Amino acid sequence: MLKIKIIISMLLTVCIASAFIYHQPPHKLTYLQLVMPKGWPKPPTNIFASNPLTEEGFQLGRKLFYDAGLSKDSNFSCAGCHQQFAAFATYDHDFSHGFNNSFTTRNAPGLFNLAWQKELHWDGGINHIEVQPLSPLTAVNEMAASIPEILRKLKADTAYIRLFKNAFADGIINSQRLLKALAQFTGSIQSYNSKYDKVKRGEAVLTISEAAGYQTFLRSCNSCHKEPLFTDNSFRNNGLSLNVKLMDKGRMGITGNPGDSLKFKVPSLRNVSLTFPYMHDGRFVSMGKVIDHYRNGIDTTEPVLDKLLKKRILISNQEKVDLIAFLLALKDDVMTHDARFKQPD
């Protein structure tokens, strides 16, 4: 009889425990949405279609983005080349530092408004935000890590075990989740609060010089740097001579088409005052130098030069001054100081 009572008691315990597990509330996620500023075009694709944006995924991606432990020698994080105060570009450097005293071979672009970009990198060689981190994570002159080693580190870290569990109910740590979390963070970085934006919303007014510069911009720059993103995301040859040290022919390296020689992605002019030096190789140290290139530095003999630049761009000295004043109004201090994008404590 005693054995029967013990068995019944054990069965009841199992049933109660099973019932408790069965009735536990489902894993809860806090879903987020990108801001769609008024007047902006619809993103060409939904970068979060198979990777729903959540607060939990965002916070995991944020920690990963700032973690130098993901690099081979634990010295380089994603944020090392993409600094918030520099609009998530590399401040005042033509090339970024990498593993073993090496350098990158292209100027780091600012990371913002990525939801509106179909191709990433200067040559468009990456076509999805979730794939993009693989390049810097594994490049020997950048973070120089291996994915298996990164996963080993993450699985041994109690903080990451908790964060992966928060973001993904089963808590499995794998390369796909690593990339998805990074995409949730970087894909959430948006720039739409510059003085220009506030003027468009009726919250501010351009100065006389800024307004004059805006007119020069509309006449001379807007064909490629289209509002409101200030890029058309196309690839163009803008008359730069070949950098013989790099031998970087841009888009041609991806397509193999000689017609794409020295074509590079048109960068956004948002936050342009923070992302110097300029061009794919950082050859110009100031906005003034860039404008001078378009005024008189274009190699008009280049056979695949963009047709819009065949006669260069006519900008007077005063127009140059005013244009720079307008470009300064594209700086988004809200984004560069947003606590959500800062390194976590």
mmCIF file of C-alpha atoms in Angstrom:
data_model
loop_
_atom_site.group_PDB
_atom_site.id
_atom_site.type_symbol
_atom_site.label_atom_id
_atom_site.label_comp_id
_atom_site.label_asym_id
_atom_site.label_seq_id
_atom_site.Cartn_x
_atom_site.Cartn_y
_atom_site.Cartn_z
ATOM 1 C CA MET A 1 0.000 0.000 0.000
ATOM 2 C CA LEU A 2 2.839 2.391 0.862
ATOM 3 C CA LYS A 3 4.487 1.734 -2.487
ATOM 4 C CA ILE A 4 1.208 2.449 -4.257
ATOM 5 C CA LYS A 5 0.851 5.766 -2.404
ATOM 6 C CA ILE A 6 4.421 6.713 -3.324
ATOM 7 C CA ILE A 7 3.803 5.863 -6.979
ATOM 8 C CA ILE A 8 0.538 7.839 -7.019
ATOM 9 C CA SER A 9 2.290 10.795 -5.370
ATOM 10 C CA MET A 10 5.045 10.707 -7.964
ATOM 11 C CA LEU A 11 2.539 10.539 -10.813
ATOM 12 C CA LEU A 12 0.640 13.502 -9.391
ATOM 13 C CA THR A 13 3.892 15.470 -9.120
ATOM 14 C CA VAL A 14 4.744 14.715 -12.733
ATOM 15 C CA CYS A 15 1.247 15.661 -13.879
ATOM 16 C CA ILE A 16 1.311 18.940 -11.950
ATOM 17 C CA ALA A 17 4.775 19.761 -13.301
ATOM 18 C CA SER A 18 3.665 18.919 -16.825
ATOM 19 C CA ALA A 19 0.573 21.042 -16.452
ATOM 20 C CA PHE A 20 2.687 23.928 -15.185
ATOM 21 C CA ILE A 21 5.041 23.682 -18.141
ATOM 22 C CA TYR A 22 2.164 23.339 -20.584
ATOM 23 C CA HIS A 23 0.397 26.398 -19.225
ATOM 24 C CA GLN A 24 3.475 28.596 -19.015
ATOM 25 C CA PRO A 25 2.928 31.782 -20.984
ATOM 26 C CA PRO A 26 4.581 31.811 -24.431
ATOM 27 C CA HIS A 27 7.923 33.543 -24.912
ATOM 28 C CA LYS A 28 7.151 37.243 -25.122
ATOM 29 C CA LEU A 29 8.879 39.577 -27.562
ATOM 30 C CA THR A 30 8.563 43.343 -27.814
ATOM 31 C CA TYR A 31 8.052 44.067 -31.497
ATOM 32 C CA LEU A 32 9.371 47.298 -32.992
ATOM 33 C CA GLN A 33 8.843 49.185 -36.225
ATOM 34 C CA LEU A 34 11.095 51.452 -38.239
ATOM 35 C CA VAL A 35 10.058 55.080 -38.429
ATOM 36 C CA MET A 36 8.800 55.974 -41.897
ATOM 37 C CA PRO A 37 9.347 59.747 -42.125
ATOM 38 C CA LYS A 38 6.705 61.706 -43.972
ATOM 39 C CA GLY A 39 7.559 62.143 -47.635
ATOM 40 C CA TRP A 40 10.137 59.369 -47.734
ATOM 41 C CA PRO A 41 9.932 56.651 -50.389
ATOM 42 C CA LYS A 42 8.997 53.140 -49.406
ATOM 43 C CA PRO A 43 12.088 50.967 -48.803
ATOM 44 C CA PRO A 44 12.855 48.801 -51.865
ATOM 45 C CA THR A 45 12.615 45.660 -49.756
ATOM 46 C CA ASN A 46 11.593 44.777 -46.219
ATOM 47 C CA ILE A 47 14.924 43.980 -44.572
ATOM 48 C CA PHE A 48 13.084 42.518 -41.582
ATOM 49 C CA ALA A 49 10.712 40.290 -43.576
ATOM 50 C CA SER A 50 12.326 37.086 -42.268
ATOM 51 C CA ASN A 51 13.857 38.713 -39.206
ATOM 52 C CA PRO A 52 11.125 40.484 -37.219
ATOM 53 C CA LEU A 53 12.502 43.535 -35.446
ATOM 54 C CA THR A 54 12.223 43.227 -31.658
ATOM 55 C CA GLU A 55 13.625 45.067 -28.678
ATOM 56 C CA GLU A 56 15.269 41.832 -27.541
ATOM 57 C CA GLY A 57 16.930 41.249 -30.911
ATOM 58 C CA PHE A 58 17.986 44.902 -31.095
ATOM 59 C CA GLN A 59 19.665 44.768 -27.675
ATOM 60 C CA LEU A 60 21.499 41.554 -28.553
ATOM 61 C CA GLY A 61 22.692 43.113 -31.806
ATOM 62 C CA ARG A 62 23.766 46.244 -29.952
ATOM 63 C CA LYS A 63 25.982 44.253 -27.587
ATOM 64 C CA LEU A 64 27.464 42.295 -30.483
ATOM 65 C CA PHE A 65 28.141 45.490 -32.449
ATOM 66 C CA TYR A 66 30.252 46.951 -29.630
ATOM 67 C CA ASP A 67 31.990 43.724 -28.589
ATOM 68 C CA ALA A 68 35.681 43.662 -29.530
ATOM 69 C CA GLY A 69 35.729 40.052 -28.347
ATOM 70 C CA LEU A 70 34.257 39.065 -31.697
ATOM 71 C CA SER A 71 37.587 39.850 -33.387
ATOM 72 C CA LYS A 72 40.481 37.411 -33.463
ATOM 73 C CA ASP A 73 42.582 39.316 -30.925
ATOM 74 C CA SER A 74 39.685 40.995 -29.070
ATOM 75 C CA ASN A 75 40.866 44.435 -30.169
ATOM 76 C CA PHE A 76 38.360 45.379 -32.868
ATOM 77 C CA SER A 77 34.599 45.706 -32.729
ATOM 78 C CA CYS A 78 32.172 46.735 -35.451
ATOM 79 C CA ALA A 79 31.914 50.060 -33.638
ATOM 80 C CA GLY A 80 35.663 50.545 -33.937
ATOM 81 C CA CYS A 81 35.191 51.392 -37.618
ATOM 82 C CA HIS A 82 31.629 52.700 -37.320
ATOM 83 C CA GLN A 83 31.616 55.301 -34.550
ATOM 84 C CA GLN A 84 28.324 56.822 -33.471
ATOM 85 C CA PHE A 85 29.675 60.359 -33.137
ATOM 86 C CA ALA A 86 30.907 60.120 -36.753
ATOM 87 C CA ALA A 87 27.504 59.000 -38.074
ATOM 88 C CA PHE A 88 28.719 55.417 -37.700
ATOM 89 C CA ALA A 89 31.667 55.991 -40.052
ATOM 90 C CA THR A 90 35.377 56.165 -39.155
ATOM 91 C CA TYR A 91 36.194 59.657 -37.956
ATOM 92 C CA ASP A 92 39.067 61.495 -39.684
ATOM 93 C CA HIS A 93 40.623 58.356 -41.206
ATOM 94 C CA ASP A 94 40.848 57.396 -44.862
ATOM 95 C CA PHE A 95 41.154 53.716 -43.906
ATOM 96 C CA SER A 96 40.313 51.934 -40.672
ATOM 97 C CA HIS A 97 42.710 49.976 -38.464
ATOM 98 C CA GLY A 98 42.462 46.196 -38.559
ATOM 99 C CA PHE A 99 44.021 43.034 -37.190
ATOM 100 C CA ASN A 100 47.806 42.765 -36.907
ATOM 101 C CA ASN A 101 48.483 46.458 -37.693
ATOM 102 C CA SER A 102 46.759 46.206 -41.047
ATOM 103 C CA PHE A 103 44.302 48.613 -42.640
ATOM 104 C CA THR A 104 41.111 48.356 -44.618
ATOM 105 C CA THR A 105 41.280 49.177 -48.310
ATOM 106 C CA ARG A 106 38.208 51.419 -48.463
ATOM 107 C CA ASN A 107 36.862 54.306 -46.440
ATOM 108 C CA ALA A 108 34.205 53.154 -43.967
ATOM 109 C CA PRO A 109 30.752 54.462 -44.965
ATOM 110 C CA GLY A 110 28.241 55.716 -42.421
ATOM 111 C CA LEU A 111 25.738 53.113 -41.248
ATOM 112 C CA PHE A 112 22.269 54.651 -41.261
ATOM 113 C CA ASN A 113 19.038 54.325 -43.222
ATOM 114 C CA LEU A 114 20.174 50.881 -44.393
ATOM 115 C CA ALA A 115 16.563 49.812 -44.935
ATOM 116 C CA TRP A 116 16.592 51.932 -48.098
ATOM 117 C CA GLN A 117 19.677 50.249 -49.589
ATOM 118 C CA LYS A 118 19.398 47.223 -51.866
ATOM 119 C CA GLU A 119 23.162 46.782 -52.212
ATOM 120 C CA LEU A 120 25.794 47.456 -49.577
ATOM 121 C CA HIS A 121 29.478 48.415 -49.727
ATOM 122 C CA TRP A 122 31.084 50.817 -52.180
ATOM 123 C CA ASP A 123 30.833 48.262 -54.980
ATOM 124 C CA GLY A 124 27.431 46.835 -54.069
ATOM 125 C CA GLY A 125 28.975 43.421 -53.549
ATOM 126 C CA ILE A 126 26.654 42.604 -50.642
ATOM 127 C CA ASN A 127 22.947 42.368 -51.397
ATOM 128 C CA HIS A 128 21.439 41.756 -47.959
ATOM 129 C CA ILE A 129 21.984 43.345 -44.568
ATOM 130 C CA GLU A 130 22.141 39.959 -42.806
ATOM 131 C CA VAL A 131 25.086 38.851 -44.938
ATOM 132 C CA GLN A 132 27.065 42.074 -44.611
ATOM 133 C CA PRO A 133 28.774 41.404 -41.220
ATOM 134 C CA LEU A 134 30.456 38.269 -42.566
ATOM 135 C CA SER A 135 32.896 40.391 -44.553
ATOM 136 C CA PRO A 136 34.362 42.526 -41.728
ATOM 137 C CA LEU A 137 34.148 39.702 -39.185
ATOM 138 C CA THR A 138 36.303 37.351 -41.243
ATOM 139 C CA ALA A 139 38.473 39.654 -43.391
ATOM 140 C CA VAL A 140 42.149 39.205 -42.444
ATOM 141 C CA ASN A 141 42.715 42.976 -42.482
ATOM 142 C CA GLU A 142 39.656 43.749 -40.367
ATOM 143 C CA MET A 143 38.440 41.572 -37.474
ATOM 144 C CA ALA A 144 40.130 38.398 -38.805
ATOM 145 C CA ALA A 145 37.868 36.052 -36.844
ATOM 146 C CA SER A 146 36.265 32.741 -37.757
ATOM 147 C CA ILE A 147 32.575 32.133 -37.237
ATOM 148 C CA PRO A 148 33.102 28.863 -35.286
ATOM 149 C CA GLU A 149 35.461 30.648 -32.881
ATOM 150 C CA ILE A 150 33.009 33.532 -32.425
ATOM 151 C CA LEU A 151 30.224 31.081 -31.632
ATOM 152 C CA ARG A 152 32.461 29.282 -29.146
ATOM 153 C CA LYS A 153 33.047 32.558 -27.300
ATOM 154 C CA LEU A 154 29.344 33.443 -27.301
ATOM 155 C CA LYS A 155 28.282 30.040 -25.977
ATOM 156 C CA ALA A 156 30.740 30.364 -23.082
ATOM 157 C CA ASP A 157 29.415 33.790 -22.049
ATOM 158 C CA THR A 158 26.509 33.793 -19.582
ATOM 159 C CA ALA A 159 25.420 37.282 -20.667
ATOM 160 C CA TYR A 160 25.074 36.153 -24.269
ATOM 161 C CA ILE A 161 23.300 32.968 -23.247
ATOM 162 C CA ARG A 162 20.696 35.149 -21.537
ATOM 163 C CA LEU A 163 20.428 37.632 -24.414
ATOM 164 C CA PHE A 164 20.055 34.916 -27.054
ATOM 165 C CA LYS A 165 17.370 33.326 -24.874
ATOM 166 C CA ASN A 166 15.573 36.669 -24.675
ATOM 167 C CA ALA A 167 15.733 37.235 -28.419
ATOM 168 C CA PHE A 168 15.111 33.657 -29.562
ATOM 169 C CA ALA A 169 12.874 31.448 -27.420
ATOM 170 C CA ASP A 170 14.938 28.267 -27.701
ATOM 171 C CA GLY A 171 18.141 30.144 -26.848
ATOM 172 C CA ILE A 172 20.142 28.428 -29.583
ATOM 173 C CA ILE A 173 23.285 30.359 -30.473
ATOM 174 C CA ASN A 174 24.265 29.969 -34.116
ATOM 175 C CA SER A 175 25.642 32.022 -36.974
ATOM 176 C CA GLN A 176 22.211 32.808 -38.394
ATOM 177 C CA ARG A 177 21.019 34.334 -35.113
ATOM 178 C CA LEU A 178 24.311 36.232 -34.755
ATOM 179 C CA LEU A 179 23.797 37.849 -38.159
ATOM 180 C CA LYS A 180 20.099 38.493 -37.623
ATOM 181 C CA ALA A 181 20.742 40.265 -34.332
ATOM 182 C CA LEU A 182 23.430 42.473 -35.866
ATOM 183 C CA ALA A 183 21.038 43.295 -38.707
ATOM 184 C CA GLN A 184 18.351 44.302 -36.234
ATOM 185 C CA PHE A 185 20.695 46.801 -34.608
ATOM 186 C CA THR A 186 22.319 48.304 -37.699
ATOM 187 C CA GLY A 187 19.054 48.267 -39.636
ATOM 188 C CA SER A 188 17.438 50.322 -36.865
ATOM 189 C CA ILE A 189 19.902 53.211 -37.110
ATOM 190 C CA GLN A 190 18.005 56.002 -38.808
ATOM 191 C CA SER A 191 18.844 59.591 -39.658
ATOM 192 C CA TYR A 192 15.889 61.928 -40.179
ATOM 193 C CA ASN A 193 16.345 64.712 -37.629
ATOM 194 C CA SER A 194 18.842 67.124 -39.192
ATOM 195 C CA LYS A 195 18.109 70.833 -39.479
ATOM 196 C CA TYR A 196 17.066 70.141 -43.065
ATOM 197 C CA ASP A 197 14.450 67.677 -41.805
ATOM 198 C CA LYS A 198 13.214 70.127 -39.215
ATOM 199 C CA VAL A 199 12.836 72.766 -41.927
ATOM 200 C CA LYS A 200 10.800 70.332 -44.000
ATOM 201 C CA ARG A 201 8.593 69.705 -40.965
ATOM 202 C CA GLY A 202 8.157 73.436 -40.337
ATOM 203 C CA GLU A 203 10.204 73.341 -37.129
ATOM 204 C CA ALA A 204 13.140 75.479 -38.300
ATOM 205 C CA VAL A 205 14.203 77.911 -41.014
ATOM 206 C CA LEU A 206 17.326 77.886 -43.183
ATOM 207 C CA THR A 207 19.682 80.837 -42.954
ATOM 208 C CA ILE A 208 20.188 83.001 -46.046
ATOM 209 C CA SER A 209 23.427 81.168 -46.872
ATOM 210 C CA GLU A 210 21.897 77.720 -46.253
ATOM 211 C CA ALA A 211 18.908 78.582 -48.437
ATOM 212 C CA ALA A 212 21.168 79.753 -51.251
ATOM 213 C CA GLY A 213 23.220 76.597 -50.876
ATOM 214 C CA TYR A 214 20.059 74.516 -51.065
ATOM 215 C CA GLN A 215 19.260 76.061 -54.440
ATOM 216 C CA THR A 216 22.788 75.270 -55.643
ATOM 217 C CA PHE A 217 22.340 71.724 -54.374
ATOM 218 C CA LEU A 218 19.044 71.310 -56.248
ATOM 219 C CA ARG A 219 20.613 72.608 -59.444
ATOM 220 C CA SER A 220 23.973 70.833 -59.294
ATOM 221 C CA CYS A 221 23.817 67.819 -56.935
ATOM 222 C CA ASN A 222 20.278 66.499 -56.607
ATOM 223 C CA SER A 223 20.434 64.361 -59.755
ATOM 224 C CA CYS A 224 22.604 61.802 -57.941
ATOM 225 C CA HIS A 225 22.105 62.762 -54.292
ATOM 226 C CA LYS A 226 18.325 62.750 -54.395
ATOM 227 C CA GLU A 227 16.245 64.030 -51.508
ATOM 228 C CA PRO A 228 15.269 62.945 -48.925
ATOM 229 C CA LEU A 229 17.865 60.152 -48.679
ATOM 230 C CA PHE A 230 20.460 62.323 -50.446
ATOM 231 C CA THR A 231 21.514 59.388 -52.607
ATOM 232 C CA ASP A 232 19.905 57.473 -55.441
ATOM 233 C CA ASN A 233 21.922 54.373 -54.424
ATOM 234 C CA SER A 234 23.277 54.067 -57.959
ATOM 235 C CA PHE A 235 26.850 53.285 -59.013
ATOM 236 C CA ARG A 236 28.603 56.003 -60.994
ATOM 237 C CA ASN A 237 31.992 56.938 -62.350
ATOM 238 C CA ASN A 238 32.517 60.472 -61.047
ATOM 239 C CA GLY A 239 35.803 61.175 -62.782
ATOM 240 C CA LEU A 240 38.215 60.008 -60.109
ATOM 241 C CA SER A 241 41.574 58.777 -61.318
ATOM 242 C CA LEU A 242 42.530 55.200 -60.479
ATOM 243 C CA ASN A 243 44.260 54.849 -57.097
ATOM 244 C CA VAL A 244 47.330 52.942 -58.283
ATOM 245 C CA LYS A 245 48.129 51.725 -54.764
ATOM 246 C CA LEU A 246 44.753 50.033 -54.422
ATOM 247 C CA MET A 247 43.920 49.260 -58.067
ATOM 248 C CA ASP A 248 40.290 49.329 -56.974
ATOM 249 C CA LYS A 249 37.987 49.473 -59.990
ATOM 250 C CA GLY A 250 34.797 49.472 -57.942
ATOM 251 C CA ARG A 251 31.658 47.947 -59.368
ATOM 252 C CA MET A 252 33.614 46.310 -62.176
ATOM 253 C CA GLY A 253 35.166 43.974 -59.615
ATOM 254 C CA ILE A 254 31.683 42.603 -58.923
ATOM 255 C CA THR A 255 30.138 42.538 -62.388
ATOM 256 C CA GLY A 256 33.238 41.982 -64.516
ATOM 257 C CA ASN A 257 31.816 44.541 -66.930
ATOM 258 C CA PRO A 258 34.395 47.081 -68.223
ATOM 259 C CA GLY A 259 31.521 49.563 -68.430
ATOM 260 C CA ASP A 260 31.451 49.533 -64.620
ATOM 261 C CA SER A 261 35.094 50.570 -64.285
ATOM 262 C CA LEU A 262 35.648 53.008 -61.417
ATOM 263 C CA LYS A 263 31.952 53.122 -60.628
ATOM 264 C CA PHE A 264 31.294 53.409 -56.911
ATOM 265 C CA LYS A 265 28.103 53.758 -54.947
ATOM 266 C CA VAL A 266 26.743 57.273 -54.595
ATOM 267 C CA PRO A 267 27.012 57.942 -50.842
ATOM 268 C CA SER A 268 24.336 59.731 -48.868
ATOM 269 C CA LEU A 269 25.144 63.356 -48.084
ATOM 270 C CA ARG A 270 23.309 63.097 -44.781
ATOM 271 C CA ASN A 271 25.819 63.743 -41.985
ATOM 272 C CA VAL A 272 28.441 64.494 -44.635
ATOM 273 C CA SER A 273 30.198 66.944 -42.310
ATOM 274 C CA LEU A 274 30.944 64.025 -39.945
ATOM 275 C CA THR A 275 32.073 61.366 -42.412
ATOM 276 C CA PHE A 276 35.253 62.925 -43.815
ATOM 277 C CA PRO A 277 37.552 62.138 -45.531
ATOM 278 C CA TYR A 278 35.580 61.460 -48.687
ATOM 279 C CA MET A 279 35.287 59.048 -51.613
ATOM 280 C CA HIS A 280 35.874 55.295 -51.525
ATOM 281 C CA ASP A 281 39.561 55.807 -50.722
ATOM 282 C CA GLY A 282 39.222 58.884 -48.527
ATOM 283 C CA ARG A 283 41.350 60.980 -50.892
ATOM 284 C CA PHE A 284 39.571 64.275 -50.174
ATOM 285 C CA VAL A 285 39.888 65.665 -46.665
ATOM 286 C CA SER A 286 37.159 68.305 -46.834
ATOM 287 C CA MET A 287 33.844 69.130 -48.464
ATOM 288 C CA GLY A 288 35.579 72.009 -50.203
ATOM 289 C CA LYS A 289 38.040 69.616 -51.852
ATOM 290 C CA VAL A 290 35.147 67.456 -53.057
ATOM 291 C CA ILE A 291 33.369 70.443 -54.597
ATOM 292 C CA ASP A 292 36.624 71.525 -56.260
ATOM 293 C CA HIS A 293 36.908 68.061 -57.801
ATOM 294 C CA TYR A 294 33.518 68.498 -59.443
ATOM 295 C CA ARG A 295 34.386 72.039 -60.504
ATOM 296 C CA ASN A 296 37.740 71.380 -62.124
ATOM 297 C CA GLY A 297 39.220 68.031 -61.129
ATOM 298 C CA ILE A 298 37.096 65.594 -63.124
ATOM 299 C CA ASP A 299 38.962 63.550 -65.722
ATOM 300 C CA THR A 300 36.687 64.229 -68.681
ATOM 301 C CA THR A 301 38.648 61.767 -70.863
ATOM 302 C CA GLU A 302 37.484 58.833 -68.735
ATOM 303 C CA PRO A 303 35.451 56.706 -71.218
ATOM 304 C CA VAL A 304 32.823 55.590 -68.696
ATOM 305 C CA LEU A 305 32.518 58.950 -66.928
ATOM 306 C CA ASP A 306 28.934 59.589 -65.866
ATOM 307 C CA LYS A 307 27.195 61.601 -68.577
ATOM 308 C CA LEU A 308 26.002 64.169 -66.022
ATOM 309 C CA LEU A 309 29.617 65.147 -65.403
ATOM 310 C CA LYS A 310 30.881 65.464 -68.976
ATOM 311 C CA LYS A 311 31.017 69.250 -68.621
ATOM 312 C CA ARG A 312 31.949 69.178 -64.940
ATOM 313 C CA ILE A 313 29.775 71.206 -62.521
ATOM 314 C CA LEU A 314 29.749 74.997 -62.645
ATOM 315 C CA ILE A 315 29.827 76.321 -59.080
ATOM 316 C CA SER A 316 31.145 79.777 -58.223
ATOM 317 C CA ASN A 317 33.188 80.513 -55.119
ATOM 318 C CA GLN A 318 30.179 82.058 -53.371
ATOM 319 C CA GLU A 319 27.989 79.135 -54.351
ATOM 320 C CA LYS A 320 30.640 76.820 -52.919
ATOM 321 C CA VAL A 321 30.496 78.628 -49.574
ATOM 322 C CA ASP A 322 26.699 78.504 -49.509
ATOM 323 C CA LEU A 323 26.576 74.868 -50.597
ATOM 324 C CA ILE A 324 28.828 73.885 -47.699
ATOM 325 C CA ALA A 325 26.536 75.824 -45.348
ATOM 326 C CA PHE A 326 23.595 73.772 -46.603
ATOM 327 C CA LEU A 327 25.499 70.487 -46.336
ATOM 328 C CA LEU A 328 26.249 71.312 -42.706
ATOM 329 C CA ALA A 329 22.483 71.475 -42.161
ATOM 330 C CA LEU A 330 22.292 67.750 -42.997
ATOM 331 C CA LYS A 331 24.002 66.780 -39.734
ATOM 332 C CA ASP A 332 21.742 64.749 -37.452
ATOM 333 C CA ASP A 333 22.740 65.378 -33.841
ATOM 334 C CA VAL A 334 19.778 63.360 -32.610
ATOM 335 C CA MET A 335 21.117 60.168 -34.178
ATOM 336 C CA THR A 336 24.713 60.760 -33.136
ATOM 337 C CA HIS A 337 23.682 61.301 -29.506
ATOM 338 C CA ASP A 338 20.851 58.777 -29.249
ATOM 339 C CA ALA A 339 21.427 56.678 -26.097
ATOM 340 C CA ARG A 340 19.821 53.643 -27.753
ATOM 341 C CA PHE A 341 22.705 53.415 -30.165
ATOM 342 C CA LYS A 342 25.479 53.919 -27.643
ATOM 343 C CA GLN A 343 27.698 51.199 -26.237
ATOM 344 C CA PRO A 344 25.730 49.258 -23.619
ATOM 345 C CA ASP A 345 26.869 49.422 -20.011
#
